Amino acid sequence: MPRALLLTGDAAEELDTMYPYYRVQEGGWDVDVSSRTMRDVQLVIHEFDPNSDAYVEKNGRKLPVDVTWAEVEVERYDALIIPGGRAPEWIRVDADVRRITEHFFARDLPIALVCHGAQVPAVYGLLKGRKTACFPPITGDMENAGATVIDAPDVVDGNLVSCRGWPDMPQFGRAMMELFSKSVNSASA
């Protein structure tokens, strides 16, 4: 059975995390959640309030962790998922997160980026020359990292699939599973 690694941490957005988590399982994949420690990850809910200039945040569900970043054996995984929220801001400074992310890019394995998730490969220079979607306010960050930002719910560029955030999940979920399935089918052919 193919296996995906969901790379996350505290303050990951709940829908950005849980939708891909369940979608890959619906598609017949196993998925392991990876974080800095084995403590459950505190997910957050981002909502748009007409009385606020930015999204508002409140605590969401807790997500159990299967493996720490330091213990991830990258060869065990066929795809990588990096959800959004605030987690990408801080997880990207970890050496093991870099090791994991660079492995998937170097081997042209499928990678799914949701919302702020693009911040992780961007900081390592891995989006240079690539097309990506992202949460609109970080467009400048992605462009400064050398990416071309496409304002669409399901941007596919080679082994990379991305979206702007949780409102894109229906289109993104289909594109993610098509990319993941195609990769596994070509690897087994």
Tab-separated table of C-alpha atoms in Angstrom:
chain	number	residue	atom	x	y	z
A	1	MET	CA	0.000	0.000	0.000
A	2	PRO	CA	1.437	3.440	-0.870
A	3	ARG	CA	2.292	5.691	2.063
A	4	ALA	CA	2.228	9.489	2.388
A	5	LEU	CA	3.992	11.593	4.995
A	6	LEU	CA	2.070	14.547	6.406
A	7	LEU	CA	4.651	17.029	7.703
A	8	THR	CA	3.183	19.412	10.260
A	9	GLY	CA	3.259	20.983	13.704
A	10	ASP	CA	1.275	23.067	16.158
A	11	ALA	CA	-0.851	25.810	14.571
A	12	ALA	CA	-1.456	23.918	11.326
A	13	GLU	CA	-4.861	24.867	9.956
A	14	GLU	CA	-7.406	22.141	10.706
A	15	LEU	CA	-9.095	21.841	7.296
A	16	ASP	CA	-5.769	22.254	5.459
A	17	THR	CA	-4.552	19.253	7.454
A	18	MET	CA	-7.528	16.978	7.946
A	19	TYR	CA	-8.924	17.090	4.413
A	20	PRO	CA	-5.737	15.732	2.753
A	21	TYR	CA	-5.211	13.376	5.704
A	22	TYR	CA	-8.548	11.666	5.080
A	23	ARG	CA	-8.537	12.084	1.291
A	24	VAL	CA	-5.376	10.034	0.810
A	25	GLN	CA	-6.803	7.317	3.041
A	26	GLU	CA	-9.994	7.287	0.931
A	27	GLY	CA	-7.714	6.791	-2.061
A	28	GLY	CA	-6.204	3.639	-0.550
A	29	TRP	CA	-3.066	5.162	0.943
A	30	ASP	CA	-1.594	4.969	4.413
A	31	VAL	CA	-0.579	8.302	5.907
A	32	ASP	CA	1.776	9.043	8.777
A	33	VAL	CA	1.644	12.331	10.660
A	34	SER	CA	5.075	13.700	11.508
A	35	SER	CA	5.931	16.495	13.921
A	36	ARG	CA	8.790	17.640	16.147
A	37	THR	CA	7.663	15.469	19.099
A	38	MET	CA	5.215	12.622	19.638
A	39	ARG	CA	2.839	14.964	21.475
A	40	ASP	CA	-0.483	15.488	19.673
A	41	VAL	CA	-0.393	18.461	17.303
A	42	GLN	CA	-2.692	21.356	18.229
A	43	LEU	CA	-4.545	22.266	15.036
A	44	VAL	CA	-6.145	25.688	14.623
A	45	ILE	CA	-9.196	26.976	12.789
A	46	HIS	CA	-8.789	30.056	10.594
A	47	GLU	CA	-11.991	31.906	9.841
A	48	PHE	CA	-12.693	35.114	8.018
A	49	ASP	CA	-14.507	37.693	10.110
A	50	PRO	CA	-15.925	40.818	8.438
A	51	ASN	CA	-14.922	42.767	11.549
A	52	SER	CA	-11.245	41.803	11.220
A	53	ASP	CA	-8.653	42.793	8.632
A	54	ALA	CA	-7.022	39.354	8.880
A	55	TYR	CA	-8.298	35.860	9.485
A	56	VAL	CA	-9.069	34.987	13.096
A	57	GLU	CA	-7.704	31.906	14.791
A	58	LYS	CA	-9.045	29.573	17.437
A	59	ASN	CA	-7.944	26.165	18.667
A	60	GLY	CA	-9.198	23.156	16.758
A	61	ARG	CA	-8.749	19.427	17.157
A	62	LYS	CA	-5.672	17.567	18.340
A	63	LEU	CA	-3.967	15.339	15.782
A	64	PRO	CA	-2.004	12.288	16.955
A	65	VAL	CA	1.572	11.992	15.696
A	66	ASP	CA	2.973	8.772	14.232
A	67	VAL	CA	6.648	9.660	13.891
A	68	THR	CA	8.951	12.535	14.821
A	69	TRP	CA	10.789	14.444	12.092
A	70	ALA	CA	14.112	13.091	13.383
A	71	GLU	CA	12.867	9.498	13.078
A	72	VAL	CA	11.382	9.793	9.566
A	73	GLU	CA	12.897	7.239	7.204
A	74	VAL	CA	12.156	9.059	3.954
A	75	GLU	CA	12.556	5.955	1.786
A	76	ARG	CA	9.383	4.517	3.349
A	77	TYR	CA	7.185	7.208	1.762
A	78	ASP	CA	5.769	7.718	-1.708
A	79	ALA	CA	4.434	11.280	-1.283
A	80	LEU	CA	4.670	14.338	0.968
A	81	ILE	CA	1.875	16.620	2.224
A	82	ILE	CA	2.601	19.984	3.858
A	83	PRO	CA	-0.566	21.683	5.142
A	84	GLY	CA	-0.923	25.378	5.835
A	85	GLY	CA	-1.789	27.483	8.825
A	86	ARG	CA	0.978	29.028	10.902
A	87	ALA	CA	2.931	25.779	11.302
A	88	PRO	CA	5.010	26.272	8.117
A	89	GLU	CA	6.407	29.509	9.584
A	90	TRP	CA	8.216	27.621	12.313
A	91	ILE	CA	8.676	24.048	11.107
A	92	ARG	CA	10.793	25.190	8.151
A	93	VAL	CA	13.696	26.140	10.444
A	94	ASP	CA	14.166	22.507	11.555
A	95	ALA	CA	17.049	20.594	9.932
A	96	ASP	CA	15.005	17.373	9.691
A	97	VAL	CA	12.126	19.175	7.972
A	98	ARG	CA	14.649	20.398	5.430
A	99	ARG	CA	16.116	16.887	5.011
A	100	ILE	CA	12.658	15.417	4.458
A	101	THR	CA	11.467	18.113	2.068
A	102	GLU	CA	14.631	18.059	-0.018
A	103	HIS	CA	14.401	14.264	-0.340
A	104	PHE	CA	10.995	14.445	-2.041
A	105	PHE	CA	12.058	17.247	-4.373
A	106	ALA	CA	15.361	15.558	-5.302
A	107	ARG	CA	13.598	12.310	-6.190
A	108	ASP	CA	10.707	13.956	-8.050
A	109	LEU	CA	8.170	12.306	-5.721
A	110	PRO	CA	4.675	13.796	-5.395
A	111	ILE	CA	4.387	16.780	-3.066
A	112	ALA	CA	1.146	18.474	-1.981
A	113	LEU	CA	1.301	22.030	-0.614
A	114	VAL	CA	-1.714	23.635	1.011
A	115	CYS	CA	-2.019	27.385	1.659
A	116	HIS	CA	1.048	28.492	3.684
A	117	GLY	CA	2.636	25.050	3.162
A	118	ALA	CA	4.556	26.520	0.220
A	119	GLN	CA	6.663	28.475	2.736
A	120	VAL	CA	8.564	25.296	3.620
A	121	PRO	CA	10.131	24.459	0.227
A	122	ALA	CA	10.345	28.148	-0.690
A	123	VAL	CA	12.799	28.919	2.116
A	124	TYR	CA	15.114	26.153	0.832
A	125	GLY	CA	15.033	27.519	-2.745
A	126	LEU	CA	13.079	24.495	-3.995
A	127	LEU	CA	10.315	26.496	-5.693
A	128	LYS	CA	12.666	28.440	-7.969
A	129	GLY	CA	11.336	28.096	-11.508
A	130	ARG	CA	8.238	26.230	-10.312
A	131	LYS	CA	4.533	27.083	-10.486
A	132	THR	CA	2.596	27.090	-7.236
A	133	ALA	CA	-0.586	28.294	-5.619
A	134	CYS	CA	-0.486	29.736	-2.110
A	135	PHE	CA	-2.462	31.825	0.341
A	136	PRO	CA	-2.644	35.150	-1.556
A	137	PRO	CA	-0.903	37.331	1.079
A	138	ILE	CA	2.320	35.264	0.740
A	139	THR	CA	2.467	35.658	-3.056
A	140	GLY	CA	5.390	38.088	-2.753
A	141	ASP	CA	7.318	35.609	-0.622
A	142	MET	CA	6.835	32.905	-3.250
A	143	GLU	CA	7.827	35.233	-6.089
A	144	ASN	CA	10.933	36.311	-4.150
A	145	ALA	CA	11.769	32.598	-3.830
A	146	GLY	CA	11.646	32.342	-7.634
A	147	ALA	CA	8.224	30.718	-7.995
A	148	THR	CA	5.465	31.722	-10.376
A	149	VAL	CA	2.250	32.004	-8.381
A	150	ILE	CA	-0.925	30.849	-10.115
A	151	ASP	CA	-4.222	31.997	-8.616
A	152	ALA	CA	-6.113	28.713	-8.953
A	153	PRO	CA	-7.513	25.984	-6.693
A	154	ASP	CA	-5.394	23.140	-8.090
A	155	VAL	CA	-2.030	24.021	-9.589
A	156	VAL	CA	-0.021	21.040	-10.832
A	157	ASP	CA	3.604	21.483	-11.912
A	158	GLY	CA	5.328	18.165	-12.472
A	159	ASN	CA	5.494	16.380	-9.104
A	160	LEU	CA	4.020	19.369	-7.251
A	161	VAL	CA	0.336	20.061	-6.545
A	162	SER	CA	-0.755	23.117	-4.579
A	163	CYS	CA	-3.742	25.216	-3.601
A	164	ARG	CA	-4.548	28.554	-1.972
A	165	GLY	CA	-6.225	27.118	1.124
A	166	TRP	CA	-9.102	25.076	2.490
A	167	PRO	CA	-11.829	26.579	0.248
A	168	ASP	CA	-9.997	24.881	-2.671
A	169	MET	CA	-10.191	21.379	-1.201
A	170	PRO	CA	-12.650	19.784	-3.686
A	171	GLN	CA	-10.514	20.671	-6.726
A	172	PHE	CA	-7.216	20.250	-4.879
A	173	GLY	CA	-8.202	16.832	-3.500
A	174	ARG	CA	-8.940	15.493	-6.983
A	175	ALA	CA	-5.692	16.895	-8.405
A	176	MET	CA	-3.676	15.594	-5.447
A	177	MET	CA	-5.031	12.065	-5.801
A	178	GLU	CA	-4.516	12.074	-9.576
A	179	LEU	CA	-0.878	13.084	-9.095
A	180	PHE	CA	-0.301	10.626	-6.246
A	181	SER	CA	-1.949	7.743	-8.142
A	182	LYS	CA	-0.077	8.516	-11.345
A	183	SER	CA	3.221	8.446	-9.477
A	184	VAL	CA	2.518	5.107	-7.798
A	185	ASN	CA	1.232	3.563	-11.045
A	186	SER	CA	4.331	4.669	-12.994
A	187	ALA	CA	6.633	3.405	-10.219
A	188	SER	CA	5.032	-0.040	-10.301
A	189	ALA	CA	4.976	-0.277	-14.108
